[in-house]
Tab-separated table of C-alpha atoms in Angstrom:
chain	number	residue	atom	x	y	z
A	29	UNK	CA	11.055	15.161	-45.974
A	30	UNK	CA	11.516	18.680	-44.913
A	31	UNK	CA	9.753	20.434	-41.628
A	32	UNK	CA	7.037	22.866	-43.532
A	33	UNK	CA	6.018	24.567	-39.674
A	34	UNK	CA	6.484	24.463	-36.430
A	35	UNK	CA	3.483	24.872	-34.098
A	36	UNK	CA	3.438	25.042	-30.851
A	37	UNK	CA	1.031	23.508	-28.311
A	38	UNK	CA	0.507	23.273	-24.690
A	39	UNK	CA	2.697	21.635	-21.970
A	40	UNK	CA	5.899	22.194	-24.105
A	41	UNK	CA	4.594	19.903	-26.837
A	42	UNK	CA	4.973	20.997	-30.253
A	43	UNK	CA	3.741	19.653	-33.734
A	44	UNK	CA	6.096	19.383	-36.424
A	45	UNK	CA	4.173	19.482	-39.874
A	46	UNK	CA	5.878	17.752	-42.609
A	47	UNK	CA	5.707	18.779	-46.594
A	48	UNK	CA	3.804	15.156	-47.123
A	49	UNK	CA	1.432	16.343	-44.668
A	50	UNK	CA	2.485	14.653	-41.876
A	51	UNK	CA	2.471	15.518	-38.559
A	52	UNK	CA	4.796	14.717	-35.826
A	53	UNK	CA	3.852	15.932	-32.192
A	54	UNK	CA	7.227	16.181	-29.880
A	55	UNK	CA	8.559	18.294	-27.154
A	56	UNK	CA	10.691	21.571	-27.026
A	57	UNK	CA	14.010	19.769	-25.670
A	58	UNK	CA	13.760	17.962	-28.687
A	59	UNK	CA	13.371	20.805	-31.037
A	60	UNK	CA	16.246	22.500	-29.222
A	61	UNK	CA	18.204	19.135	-29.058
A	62	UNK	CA	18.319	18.544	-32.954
A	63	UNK	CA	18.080	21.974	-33.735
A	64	UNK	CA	14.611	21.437	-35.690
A	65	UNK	CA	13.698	24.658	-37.873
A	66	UNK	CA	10.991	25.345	-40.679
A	67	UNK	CA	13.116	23.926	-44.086
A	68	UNK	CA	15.140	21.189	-42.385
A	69	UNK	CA	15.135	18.098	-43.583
A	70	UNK	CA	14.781	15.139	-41.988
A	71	UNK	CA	16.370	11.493	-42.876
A	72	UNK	CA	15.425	8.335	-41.550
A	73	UNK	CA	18.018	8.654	-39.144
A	74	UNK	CA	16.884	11.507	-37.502
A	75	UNK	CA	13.113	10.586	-37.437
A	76	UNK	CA	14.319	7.236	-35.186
A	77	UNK	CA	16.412	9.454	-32.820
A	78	UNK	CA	12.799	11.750	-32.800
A	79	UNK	CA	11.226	8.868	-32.066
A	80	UNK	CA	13.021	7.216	-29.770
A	81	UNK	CA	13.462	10.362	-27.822
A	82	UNK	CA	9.841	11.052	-28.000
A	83	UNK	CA	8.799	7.986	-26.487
A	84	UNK	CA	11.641	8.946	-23.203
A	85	UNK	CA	9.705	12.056	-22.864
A	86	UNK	CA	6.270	10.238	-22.933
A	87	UNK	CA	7.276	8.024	-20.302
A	88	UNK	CA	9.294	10.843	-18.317
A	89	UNK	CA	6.407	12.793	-17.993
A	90	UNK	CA	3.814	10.027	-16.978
A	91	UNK	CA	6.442	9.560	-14.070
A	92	UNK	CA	6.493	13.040	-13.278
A	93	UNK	CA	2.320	13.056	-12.816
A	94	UNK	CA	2.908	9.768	-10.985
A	95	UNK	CA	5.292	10.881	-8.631
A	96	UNK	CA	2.865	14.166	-8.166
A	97	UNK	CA	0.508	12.469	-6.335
A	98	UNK	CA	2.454	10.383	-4.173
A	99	UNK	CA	6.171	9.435	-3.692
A	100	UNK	CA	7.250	6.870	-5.824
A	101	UNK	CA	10.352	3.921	-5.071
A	102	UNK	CA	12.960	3.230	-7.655
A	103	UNK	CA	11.413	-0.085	-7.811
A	104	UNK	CA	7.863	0.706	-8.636
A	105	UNK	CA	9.216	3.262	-11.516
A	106	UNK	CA	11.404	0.200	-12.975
A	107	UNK	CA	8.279	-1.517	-13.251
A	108	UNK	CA	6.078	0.651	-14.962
A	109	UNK	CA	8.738	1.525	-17.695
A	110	UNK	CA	9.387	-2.806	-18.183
A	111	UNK	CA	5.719	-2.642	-18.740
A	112	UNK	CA	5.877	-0.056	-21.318
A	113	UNK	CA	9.114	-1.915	-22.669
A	114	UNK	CA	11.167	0.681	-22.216
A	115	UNK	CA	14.915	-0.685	-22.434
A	116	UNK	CA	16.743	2.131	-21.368
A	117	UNK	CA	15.238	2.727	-17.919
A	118	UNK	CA	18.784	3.427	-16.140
A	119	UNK	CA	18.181	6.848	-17.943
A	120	UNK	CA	14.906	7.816	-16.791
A	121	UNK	CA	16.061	6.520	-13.100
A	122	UNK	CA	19.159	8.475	-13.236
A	123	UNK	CA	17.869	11.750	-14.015
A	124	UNK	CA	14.771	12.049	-11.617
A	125	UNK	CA	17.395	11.526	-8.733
A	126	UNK	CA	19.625	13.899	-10.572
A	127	UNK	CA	16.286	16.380	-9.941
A	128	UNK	CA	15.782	14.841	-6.406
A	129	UNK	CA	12.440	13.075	-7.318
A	130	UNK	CA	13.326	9.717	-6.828
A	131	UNK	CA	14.903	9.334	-3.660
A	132	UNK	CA	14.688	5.626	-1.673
A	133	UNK	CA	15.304	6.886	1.629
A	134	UNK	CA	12.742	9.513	1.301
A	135	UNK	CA	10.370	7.461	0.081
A	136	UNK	CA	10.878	4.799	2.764
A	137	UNK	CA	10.433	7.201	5.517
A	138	UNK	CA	7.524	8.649	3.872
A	139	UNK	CA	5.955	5.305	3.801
A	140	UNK	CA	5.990	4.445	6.889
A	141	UNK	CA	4.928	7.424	8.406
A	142	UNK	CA	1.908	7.049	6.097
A	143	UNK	CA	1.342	2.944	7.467
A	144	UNK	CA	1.536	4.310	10.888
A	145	UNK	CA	-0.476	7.152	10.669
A	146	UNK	CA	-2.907	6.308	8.516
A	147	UNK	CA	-3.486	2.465	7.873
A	148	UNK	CA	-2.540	1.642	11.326
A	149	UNK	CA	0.030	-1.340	10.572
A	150	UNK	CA	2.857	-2.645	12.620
A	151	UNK	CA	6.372	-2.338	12.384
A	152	UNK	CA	7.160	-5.990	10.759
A	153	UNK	CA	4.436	-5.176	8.034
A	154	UNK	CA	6.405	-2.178	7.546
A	155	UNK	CA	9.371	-3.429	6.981
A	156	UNK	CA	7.865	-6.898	4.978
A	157	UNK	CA	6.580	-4.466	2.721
A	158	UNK	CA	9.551	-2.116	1.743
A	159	UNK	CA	11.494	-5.133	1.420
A	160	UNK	CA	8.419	-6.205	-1.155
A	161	UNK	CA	9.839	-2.766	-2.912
A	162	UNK	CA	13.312	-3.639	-2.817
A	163	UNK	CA	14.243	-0.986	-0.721
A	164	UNK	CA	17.984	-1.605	0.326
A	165	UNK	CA	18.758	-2.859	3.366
A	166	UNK	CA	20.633	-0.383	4.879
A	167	UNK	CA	18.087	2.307	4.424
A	168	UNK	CA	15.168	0.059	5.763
A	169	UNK	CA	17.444	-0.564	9.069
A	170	UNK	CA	17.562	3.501	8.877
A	171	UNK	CA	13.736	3.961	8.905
A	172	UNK	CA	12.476	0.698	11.444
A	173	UNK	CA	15.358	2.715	13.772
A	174	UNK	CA	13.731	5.723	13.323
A	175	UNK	CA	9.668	4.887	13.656
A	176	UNK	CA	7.507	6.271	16.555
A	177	UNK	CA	7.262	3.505	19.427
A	178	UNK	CA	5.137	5.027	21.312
A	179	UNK	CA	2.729	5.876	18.295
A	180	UNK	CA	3.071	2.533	17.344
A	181	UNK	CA	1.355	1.235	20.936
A	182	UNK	CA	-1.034	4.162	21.081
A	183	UNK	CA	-2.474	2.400	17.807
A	184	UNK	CA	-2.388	-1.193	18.577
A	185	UNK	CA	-4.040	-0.064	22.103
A	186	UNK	CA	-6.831	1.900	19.982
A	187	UNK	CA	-7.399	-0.970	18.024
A	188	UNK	CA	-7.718	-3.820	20.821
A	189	UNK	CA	-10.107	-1.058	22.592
A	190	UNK	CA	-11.982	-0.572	19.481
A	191	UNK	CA	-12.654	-4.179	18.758
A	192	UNK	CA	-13.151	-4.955	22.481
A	193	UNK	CA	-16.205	-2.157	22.190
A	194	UNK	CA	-17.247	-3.554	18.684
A	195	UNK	CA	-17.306	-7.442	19.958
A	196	UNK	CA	-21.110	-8.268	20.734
A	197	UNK	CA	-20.817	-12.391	20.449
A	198	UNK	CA	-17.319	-13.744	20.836
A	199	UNK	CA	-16.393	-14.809	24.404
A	200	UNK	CA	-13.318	-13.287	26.139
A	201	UNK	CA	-10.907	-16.313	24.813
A	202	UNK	CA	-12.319	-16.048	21.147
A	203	UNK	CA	-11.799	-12.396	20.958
A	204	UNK	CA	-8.407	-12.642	22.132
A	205	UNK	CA	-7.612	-15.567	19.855
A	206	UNK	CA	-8.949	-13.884	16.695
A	207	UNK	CA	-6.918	-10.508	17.607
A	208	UNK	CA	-3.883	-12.063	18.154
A	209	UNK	CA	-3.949	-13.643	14.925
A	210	UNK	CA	-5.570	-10.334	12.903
A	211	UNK	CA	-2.662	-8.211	14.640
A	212	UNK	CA	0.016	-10.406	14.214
A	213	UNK	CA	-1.081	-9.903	10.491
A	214	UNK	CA	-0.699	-6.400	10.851
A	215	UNK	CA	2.571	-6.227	11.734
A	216	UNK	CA	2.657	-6.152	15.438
A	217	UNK	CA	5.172	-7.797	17.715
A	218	UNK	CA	4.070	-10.942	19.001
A	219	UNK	CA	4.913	-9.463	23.057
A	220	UNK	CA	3.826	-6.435	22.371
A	221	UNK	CA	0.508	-8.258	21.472
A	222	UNK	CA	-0.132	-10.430	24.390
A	223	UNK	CA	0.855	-7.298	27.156
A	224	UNK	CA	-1.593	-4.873	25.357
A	225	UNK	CA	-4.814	-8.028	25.153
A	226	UNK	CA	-4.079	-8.900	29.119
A	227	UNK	CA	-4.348	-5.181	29.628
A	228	UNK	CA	-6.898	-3.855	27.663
A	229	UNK	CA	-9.051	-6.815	25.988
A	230	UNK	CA	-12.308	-7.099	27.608
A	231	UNK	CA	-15.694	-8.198	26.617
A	232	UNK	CA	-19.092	-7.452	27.875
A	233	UNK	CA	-20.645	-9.760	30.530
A	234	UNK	CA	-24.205	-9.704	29.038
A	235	UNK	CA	-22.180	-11.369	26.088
A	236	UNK	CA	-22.237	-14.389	27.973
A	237	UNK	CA	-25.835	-14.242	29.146
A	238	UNK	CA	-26.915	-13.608	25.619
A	239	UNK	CA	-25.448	-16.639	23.975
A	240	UNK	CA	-26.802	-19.149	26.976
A	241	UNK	CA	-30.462	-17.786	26.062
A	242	UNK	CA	-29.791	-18.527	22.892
A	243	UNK	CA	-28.151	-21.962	23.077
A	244	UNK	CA	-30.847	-22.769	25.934
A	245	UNK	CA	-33.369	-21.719	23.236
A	246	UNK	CA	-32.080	-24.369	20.663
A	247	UNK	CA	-31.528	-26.883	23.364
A	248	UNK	CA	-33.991	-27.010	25.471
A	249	UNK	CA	-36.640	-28.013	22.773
A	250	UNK	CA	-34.555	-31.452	22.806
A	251	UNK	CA	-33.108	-31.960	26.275
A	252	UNK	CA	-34.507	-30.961	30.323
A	253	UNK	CA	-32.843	-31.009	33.572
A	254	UNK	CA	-28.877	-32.613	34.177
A	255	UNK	CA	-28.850	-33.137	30.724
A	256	UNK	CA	-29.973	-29.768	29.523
A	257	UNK	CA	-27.632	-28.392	31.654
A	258	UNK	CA	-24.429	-30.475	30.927
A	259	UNK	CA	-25.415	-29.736	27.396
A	260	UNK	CA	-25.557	-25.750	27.810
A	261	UNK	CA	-22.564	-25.912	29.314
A	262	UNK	CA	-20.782	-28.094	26.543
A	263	UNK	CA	-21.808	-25.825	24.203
A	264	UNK	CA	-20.622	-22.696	26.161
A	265	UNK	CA	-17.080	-23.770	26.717
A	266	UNK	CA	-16.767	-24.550	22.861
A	267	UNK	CA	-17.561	-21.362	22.057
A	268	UNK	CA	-14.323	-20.459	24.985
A	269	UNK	CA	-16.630	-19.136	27.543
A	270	UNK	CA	-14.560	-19.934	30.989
A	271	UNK	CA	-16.826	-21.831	33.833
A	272	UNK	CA	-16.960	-17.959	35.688
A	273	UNK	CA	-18.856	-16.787	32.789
């Protein structure tokens, strides 16, 4: 088969029309590469190597629109080219850090500037989840030494003083139970946790109030006097009110 015209497309694409009328779309470094001209023919051989190198460019250029929108690790790039079957990822890998657009240590500190800025994690969740990305250990020791303490209170205070605002049921002992649990799930450090809830963590005393007219509601259809009382306040301490409240 012999190349009957070249025509070029857009983003450095180019179709190769064959004399059986076929047509082959590639890219420019692969015209250059084989040094593809109108009248060249082309054996089996060099329609693999075409091919094959097509198929690296594909994939190179996905990664490139990937990494455009948001830094990418090494990890996550191995992945996507095993899911495309791509053997020869050690390639690919090599020559976007070549170009400086994969970059671990970049990434990582990118990352968790985004977690702390933006989603509001802790530290450990940080540092769970770049191991998650096999980030290497060295440059996640790098980052964790390198993250914003102080930023890193400022947000777990906001968010005990947020849900301390939000809380209209829970009692002072169930709100502080359920956060302790929600921001050790974050990523917080289990001290850092209890100092900012004794400090900050308080709930509204009508909360209290409410709940008794509610649970005097329910109860005293059924009970009256000693009993309704000892019942009321059964029901209040299971629900962690303390005996002040």
């Amino acid at each position: 088969m012999k190349i009957e015209k070249i025509k070029k497309m857009a983003n450095g694409k180019y179709q190769l029309i064959l004399d059986n009328k076929e047509v082959i779309t590639t890219y420019d470094e692969i015209i250059i590469n084989n040094m593809l001209f109108n009248g060249k023919e082309l054996n089996n051989t060099l329609l693999s190597e075409i091919s094959l190198k097509n198929n690296y460019y594909d994939l190179y250029n996905k990664i490139i629109k990937m990494i455009s929108t948001k830094w990418r690790s090494i990890y996550e790039i191995k992945e996507f080219l095993k899911k495309n079957n791509f053997e020869d990822s050690d390639s690919i890998i090599d020559d976007l850090k070549a170009k400086g657009l994969l970059n671990d240590l970049r990434y990582a500190k990118s990352y968790a500037s985004d977690q702390i800025n933006l989603t509001k994690v802790g530290p450990y969740k940080i540092k769970s989840n770049l191991e998650k990305l096999k980030i290497d250990k060295e440059i996640i020791e790098e980052v964790m030494a390198t993250l914003n303490d102080d930023l890193i209170h400022e947000n777990l205070v906001n968010i005990v003083l947020k849900k301390s605002r939000l809380n209209n049921h829970y009692s002072l002992f169930q709100l502080k139970t359920k956060l302790k649990l929600e921001l050790a799930n974050m990523g917080y450090e289990t001290n850092d946790i209890n100092d900012v809830l004794n400090k900050y963590l308080t709930v509204d005393d009508n909360i209290a109030k409410k709940e008794y007219e509610k649970l005097k509601k329910k109860y005293e259809k059924k009970y009256q006097g000693k009993e309704l009382e000892f019942k009321l306040k059964q029901a209040m301490y299971q629900k962690g009110f303390s005996i002040s409240e």
